[in-house]
Amino acid sequence: MAEKYFKIDGISEFAKEVALKELDETPENVTNGLRELKRLLELETNINVPLDNELWLMNFLRFCKFNPESAKQKIFRYLNLKKSLNFAESFQYDDANLPKAKGMFGGLKQRDKLGRRVMIIRIEQWDPKILDKYLVLNITYPTLNLLRLEPDTQVNGWIYILDCKGLTYTHVLAMTPRFIKTMIDFILHFLPIRVRGYHIVNNPFFFQPIFKLAKQFLPEESRSLIMMHGKNMSELHRYIAPECLPECYGGTAEDAELPLEETYSVVKKYENTLKHFLECEIKDT
């Protein structure tokens, strides 16, 4: 059962320590932060947000280290991107397209030693002729929102492994500047989760132009989080312990991954919670 690998209710002791040390999360700051953020949002008449959903508000407060004004600005950026990226109506279970994305996107069952979720994207499993590149974002959206519900993920964040094995020129041609910017906006600016690292493995020489283009859209602090390991898995192990990695990355964990189709079953269980979590928009004027 995939559900046992997700924890929506409560926060671990490890995450509590991280929240206190890195986010200044104290009972007083939580109380004051929630009260002030609600007050700031109530003054905005052109938005519809779930003010009674403290988990939703805490997601933004944790992301902004309990600065209510910064959290409000992040919410507005989130709402604007939600509208411009056309994700307002995209919370759907795209079961029809799941087989086309099989093996492309998933996560590790075990968090890394710093409590972070580890997400894996495999280019080899994506055929741009069969699955539209923008549909890839739609398919992953419900699962990533499920992770947003986890207090431990809100605090510790997540890291990405981008596996470029099987990268072809067809993939390169699909990576237009517009799509790369949309993907970066989606991962970095839209989802209010702390991205703690990007680990690129099995990258061929012709991946470099894509990387060079992507860097143009990345803020300086995000560029420093990108590590390119090629086929050197021992270098990857400096950041992610082999104990939680599958064998294909030099790991020792058996049955290490949660495929996208399995996480969808958990998403469906939390359907009502997630829909409420996503009930927010900028009103048309």
Tab-separated table of C-alpha atoms in Angstrom:
chain	number	residue	atom	x	y	z
A	1	MET	CA	0.000	0.000	0.000
A	2	ALA	CA	1.501	3.290	-1.156
A	3	GLU	CA	-0.432	5.202	1.507
A	4	LYS	CA	1.890	4.094	4.305
A	5	TYR	CA	4.731	6.099	2.757
A	6	PHE	CA	2.857	9.389	3.154
A	7	LYS	CA	2.227	11.243	6.400
A	8	ILE	CA	-0.339	14.006	6.168
A	9	ASP	CA	-1.262	14.252	9.845
A	10	GLY	CA	1.414	15.474	12.212
A	11	ILE	CA	5.082	16.294	11.913
A	12	SER	CA	8.129	14.212	12.859
A	13	GLU	CA	10.465	15.190	15.687
A	14	PHE	CA	13.287	15.574	13.165
A	15	ALA	CA	11.225	18.000	11.073
A	16	LYS	CA	10.277	19.940	14.213
A	17	GLU	CA	13.968	20.512	14.918
A	18	VAL	CA	14.613	21.605	11.324
A	19	ALA	CA	11.592	23.926	11.423
A	20	LEU	CA	12.844	25.585	14.594
A	21	LYS	CA	16.430	25.924	13.382
A	22	GLU	CA	15.875	26.908	9.745
A	23	LEU	CA	12.386	28.447	9.688
A	24	ASP	CA	12.158	29.904	13.199
A	25	GLU	CA	8.967	27.900	13.703
A	26	THR	CA	7.908	28.404	17.310
A	27	PRO	CA	4.385	28.178	18.765
A	28	GLU	CA	4.375	31.966	19.091
A	29	ASN	CA	5.482	32.529	15.492
A	30	VAL	CA	2.920	30.028	14.217
A	31	THR	CA	0.081	31.748	16.100
A	32	ASN	CA	1.169	35.261	15.159
A	33	GLY	CA	2.021	34.288	11.589
A	34	LEU	CA	-1.346	32.669	10.930
A	35	ARG	CA	-3.230	35.577	12.478
A	36	GLU	CA	-1.311	38.233	10.524
A	37	LEU	CA	-1.415	36.343	7.215
A	38	LYS	CA	-5.176	35.877	7.543
A	39	ARG	CA	-5.533	39.586	8.290
A	40	LEU	CA	-3.471	40.569	5.252
A	41	LEU	CA	-5.417	38.254	2.956
A	42	GLU	CA	-8.786	39.423	4.285
A	43	LEU	CA	-7.863	42.931	3.114
A	44	GLU	CA	-7.494	41.678	-0.463
A	45	THR	CA	-10.902	41.718	-2.126
A	46	ASN	CA	-9.804	40.319	-5.491
A	47	ILE	CA	-8.745	36.861	-4.332
A	48	ASN	CA	-10.499	33.725	-3.197
A	49	VAL	CA	-8.340	31.686	-0.809
A	50	PRO	CA	-9.140	29.098	1.909
A	51	LEU	CA	-8.545	31.258	4.984
A	52	ASP	CA	-9.905	28.533	7.260
A	53	ASN	CA	-7.399	25.961	5.965
A	54	GLU	CA	-4.399	26.399	8.245
A	55	LEU	CA	-2.439	23.632	6.514
A	56	TRP	CA	-2.665	25.637	3.278
A	57	LEU	CA	-1.582	28.826	5.050
A	58	MET	CA	1.221	27.020	6.899
A	59	ASN	CA	2.591	25.783	3.581
A	60	PHE	CA	3.259	29.387	2.529
A	61	LEU	CA	4.370	30.548	5.973
A	62	ARG	CA	6.930	27.763	6.208
A	63	PHE	CA	8.144	28.495	2.695
A	64	CYS	CA	8.650	32.151	3.678
A	65	LYS	CA	10.109	31.436	7.136
A	66	PHE	CA	7.066	32.864	8.922
A	67	ASN	CA	7.215	36.288	7.325
A	68	PRO	CA	3.495	37.025	6.724
A	69	GLU	CA	4.135	39.777	4.165
A	70	SER	CA	6.465	37.536	2.144
A	71	ALA	CA	3.917	34.713	2.407
A	72	LYS	CA	1.215	37.001	1.032
A	73	GLN	CA	3.439	37.961	-1.905
A	74	LYS	CA	4.197	34.287	-2.556
A	75	ILE	CA	0.466	33.519	-2.540
A	76	PHE	CA	-0.160	36.224	-5.134
A	77	ARG	CA	2.654	34.883	-7.303
A	78	TYR	CA	1.194	31.402	-6.910
A	79	LEU	CA	-2.272	32.614	-7.908
A	80	ASN	CA	-0.979	34.550	-10.912
A	81	LEU	CA	1.034	31.583	-12.148
A	82	LYS	CA	-1.899	29.269	-11.537
A	83	LYS	CA	-3.950	31.431	-13.856
A	84	SER	CA	-1.285	32.014	-16.507
A	85	LEU	CA	-0.173	28.370	-16.547
A	86	ASN	CA	-3.810	27.316	-16.845
A	87	PHE	CA	-3.702	25.054	-13.813
A	88	ALA	CA	-6.962	26.464	-12.446
A	89	GLU	CA	-8.895	23.517	-13.876
A	90	SER	CA	-6.054	21.010	-14.041
A	91	PHE	CA	-6.656	19.140	-10.803
A	92	GLN	CA	-7.796	15.974	-12.472
A	93	TYR	CA	-6.800	12.344	-12.527
A	94	ASP	CA	-5.335	11.915	-15.967
A	95	ASP	CA	-5.620	8.134	-15.871
A	96	ALA	CA	-5.906	7.976	-19.647
A	97	ASN	CA	-2.401	9.374	-20.097
A	98	LEU	CA	-0.776	7.589	-17.153
A	99	PRO	CA	0.392	4.611	-19.273
A	100	LYS	CA	2.172	7.037	-21.606
A	101	ALA	CA	4.166	8.385	-18.644
A	102	LYS	CA	4.906	5.012	-17.055
A	103	GLY	CA	8.346	4.981	-15.459
A	104	MET	CA	8.992	8.627	-16.222
A	105	PHE	CA	8.186	10.202	-12.875
A	106	GLY	CA	8.223	8.874	-9.346
A	107	GLY	CA	9.635	9.255	-5.895
A	108	LEU	CA	11.638	7.243	-3.427
A	109	LYS	CA	9.773	5.544	-0.604
A	110	GLN	CA	12.470	6.574	1.844
A	111	ARG	CA	13.394	10.176	2.576
A	112	ASP	CA	17.068	11.095	2.510
A	113	LYS	CA	19.072	11.590	5.708
A	114	LEU	CA	17.938	15.232	5.857
A	115	GLY	CA	14.266	14.269	5.694
A	116	ARG	CA	13.778	15.472	2.121
A	117	ARG	CA	11.577	13.840	-0.473
A	118	VAL	CA	13.551	12.526	-3.449
A	119	MET	CA	11.794	12.823	-6.814
A	120	ILE	CA	13.056	11.112	-9.978
A	121	ILE	CA	12.457	12.186	-13.572
A	122	ARG	CA	13.589	9.761	-16.288
A	123	ILE	CA	13.903	11.292	-19.741
A	124	GLU	CA	14.276	7.856	-21.364
A	125	GLN	CA	10.668	6.999	-20.478
A	126	TRP	CA	9.239	10.086	-22.207
A	127	ASP	CA	8.316	9.961	-25.874
A	128	PRO	CA	7.430	13.534	-26.956
A	129	LYS	CA	5.614	12.123	-29.994
A	130	ILE	CA	3.193	10.239	-27.747
A	131	LEU	CA	2.925	12.462	-24.673
A	132	ASP	CA	2.752	16.239	-25.049
A	133	LYS	CA	5.341	18.008	-22.905
A	134	TYR	CA	2.740	20.203	-21.197
A	135	LEU	CA	0.655	17.139	-20.334
A	136	VAL	CA	3.653	15.883	-18.350
A	137	LEU	CA	3.164	18.792	-15.936
A	138	ASN	CA	-0.569	18.084	-15.675
A	139	ILE	CA	0.051	14.414	-14.908
A	140	THR	CA	2.539	15.146	-12.118
A	141	TYR	CA	0.548	18.038	-10.635
A	142	PRO	CA	-1.832	15.994	-8.398
A	143	THR	CA	1.038	13.967	-6.905
A	144	LEU	CA	3.154	17.035	-6.177
A	145	ASN	CA	0.166	18.635	-4.484
A	146	LEU	CA	-0.223	15.519	-2.351
A	147	LEU	CA	3.351	16.040	-1.158
A	148	ARG	CA	2.464	19.644	-0.329
A	149	LEU	CA	0.078	18.280	2.286
A	150	GLU	CA	2.920	16.618	4.192
A	151	PRO	CA	4.227	18.834	7.020
A	152	ASP	CA	7.621	17.092	6.832
A	153	THR	CA	7.900	17.957	3.130
A	154	GLN	CA	6.827	21.542	3.786
A	155	VAL	CA	9.700	21.817	6.263
A	156	ASN	CA	12.443	19.671	4.728
A	157	GLY	CA	11.611	20.236	1.068
A	158	TRP	CA	12.480	17.930	-1.800
A	159	ILE	CA	15.303	17.219	-4.212
A	160	TYR	CA	15.206	16.095	-7.821
A	161	ILE	CA	17.180	13.478	-9.689
A	162	LEU	CA	17.006	14.161	-13.417
A	163	ASP	CA	18.130	11.016	-15.223
A	164	CYS	CA	19.186	11.929	-18.759
A	165	LYS	CA	19.838	8.363	-19.874
A	166	GLY	CA	18.300	7.898	-23.315
A	167	LEU	CA	18.182	11.624	-24.047
A	168	THR	CA	17.797	12.125	-27.806
A	169	TYR	CA	17.723	15.056	-30.159
A	170	THR	CA	13.936	14.626	-30.269
A	171	HIS	CA	13.882	15.471	-26.564
A	172	VAL	CA	16.237	18.397	-27.109
A	173	LEU	CA	14.010	19.850	-29.834
A	174	ALA	CA	11.001	19.577	-27.500
A	175	MET	CA	12.801	21.671	-24.885
A	176	THR	CA	11.857	25.052	-26.298
A	177	PRO	CA	12.689	28.216	-24.331
A	178	ARG	CA	8.997	28.698	-23.563
A	179	PHE	CA	8.612	25.173	-22.187
A	180	ILE	CA	11.803	25.365	-20.122
A	181	LYS	CA	10.621	28.639	-18.577
A	182	THR	CA	7.180	27.139	-17.877
A	183	MET	CA	8.764	24.078	-16.264
A	184	ILE	CA	11.016	26.227	-14.074
A	185	ASP	CA	8.090	28.462	-13.092
A	186	PHE	CA	6.096	25.341	-12.228
A	187	ILE	CA	8.781	23.671	-10.099
A	188	LEU	CA	10.470	26.683	-8.572
A	189	HIS	CA	7.930	29.493	-8.368
A	190	PHE	CA	4.495	27.870	-8.509
A	191	LEU	CA	4.803	25.046	-5.982
A	192	PRO	CA	5.510	26.475	-2.502
A	193	ILE	CA	7.944	23.748	-1.509
A	194	ARG	CA	11.614	24.258	-0.740
A	195	VAL	CA	13.714	22.777	-3.558
A	196	ARG	CA	16.970	21.689	-1.927
A	197	GLY	CA	18.865	20.323	-4.915
A	198	TYR	CA	18.861	19.204	-8.542
A	199	HIS	CA	21.027	16.186	-9.318
A	200	ILE	CA	21.566	15.451	-13.001
A	201	VAL	CA	22.869	11.989	-13.887
A	202	ASN	CA	23.714	10.168	-17.119
A	203	ASN	CA	23.833	13.466	-18.980
A	204	PRO	CA	25.364	13.294	-22.499
A	205	PHE	CA	27.462	16.077	-23.997
A	206	PHE	CA	24.508	17.541	-25.919
A	207	PHE	CA	22.617	18.169	-22.674
A	208	GLN	CA	24.806	21.235	-22.199
A	209	PRO	CA	22.765	23.568	-24.503
A	210	ILE	CA	19.581	22.742	-22.545
A	211	PHE	CA	21.348	23.439	-19.275
A	212	LYS	CA	22.757	26.704	-20.598
A	213	LEU	CA	19.277	27.801	-21.697
A	214	ALA	CA	17.680	26.789	-18.388
A	215	LYS	CA	20.241	28.761	-16.379
A	216	GLN	CA	18.980	31.976	-17.977
A	217	PHE	CA	15.643	31.516	-16.184
A	218	LEU	CA	17.080	30.469	-12.821
A	219	PRO	CA	17.860	32.843	-9.960
A	220	GLU	CA	21.446	32.728	-8.751
A	221	GLU	CA	20.611	30.845	-5.548
A	222	SER	CA	18.952	28.072	-7.572
A	223	ARG	CA	21.907	27.701	-9.927
A	224	SER	CA	24.087	26.811	-6.964
A	225	LEU	CA	21.767	23.874	-6.191
A	226	ILE	CA	22.422	22.139	-9.533
A	227	MET	CA	24.928	19.278	-9.500
A	228	MET	CA	25.869	17.379	-12.661
A	229	HIS	CA	27.221	13.900	-11.913
A	230	GLY	CA	27.265	12.199	-15.314
A	231	LYS	CA	27.746	8.481	-14.708
A	232	ASN	CA	29.646	9.021	-11.460
A	233	MET	CA	27.161	7.622	-8.945
A	234	SER	CA	29.664	7.809	-6.103
A	235	GLU	CA	29.487	11.580	-6.554
A	236	LEU	CA	25.680	11.384	-6.259
A	237	HIS	CA	26.134	9.397	-3.032
A	238	ARG	CA	27.814	12.396	-1.439
A	239	TYR	CA	24.350	13.988	-1.392
A	240	ILE	CA	21.952	11.019	-1.310
A	241	ALA	CA	22.889	7.902	0.660
A	242	PRO	CA	22.988	4.599	-1.281
A	243	GLU	CA	20.691	3.081	1.367
A	244	CYS	CA	17.679	4.929	-0.055
A	245	LEU	CA	18.628	4.758	-3.766
A	246	PRO	CA	17.692	2.014	-6.249
A	247	GLU	CA	20.377	-0.184	-7.788
A	248	CYS	CA	20.395	1.757	-11.073
A	249	TYR	CA	21.958	4.685	-9.179
A	250	GLY	CA	24.437	2.547	-7.272
A	251	GLY	CA	22.029	2.175	-4.373
A	252	THR	CA	21.278	-0.767	-2.130
A	253	ALA	CA	17.560	-0.238	-1.482
A	254	GLU	CA	15.220	-2.921	-2.784
A	255	ASP	CA	11.825	-1.889	-4.130
A	256	ALA	CA	12.918	1.700	-3.539
A	257	GLU	CA	10.517	3.649	-5.732
A	258	LEU	CA	6.899	4.757	-5.675
A	259	PRO	CA	5.669	4.874	-9.279
A	260	LEU	CA	3.332	7.666	-10.316
A	261	GLU	CA	0.409	5.292	-10.800
A	262	GLU	CA	0.688	4.133	-7.171
A	263	THR	CA	0.737	7.662	-5.779
A	264	TYR	CA	-2.414	8.392	-7.795
A	265	SER	CA	-4.275	5.885	-5.630
A	266	VAL	CA	-3.286	7.925	-2.560
A	267	VAL	CA	-4.194	11.187	-4.290
A	268	LYS	CA	-7.688	9.833	-4.883
A	269	LYS	CA	-8.094	8.989	-1.203
A	270	TYR	CA	-7.334	12.597	-0.278
A	271	GLU	CA	-9.451	13.998	-3.098
A	272	ASN	CA	-11.654	16.200	-0.912
A	273	THR	CA	-8.730	17.550	1.103
A	274	LEU	CA	-6.749	18.322	-2.034
A	275	LYS	CA	-9.641	20.010	-3.788
A	276	HIS	CA	-10.126	22.269	-0.783
A	277	PHE	CA	-6.371	22.808	-0.748
A	278	LEU	CA	-6.573	24.038	-4.339
A	279	GLU	CA	-9.691	26.207	-4.039
A	280	CYS	CA	-8.013	29.522	-4.579
A	281	GLU	CA	-7.964	32.025	-7.405
A	282	ILE	CA	-7.657	35.627	-8.440
A	283	LYS	CA	-11.118	36.915	-9.229
A	284	ASP	CA	-11.766	38.355	-12.658
A	285	THR	CA	-12.178	42.119	-12.581
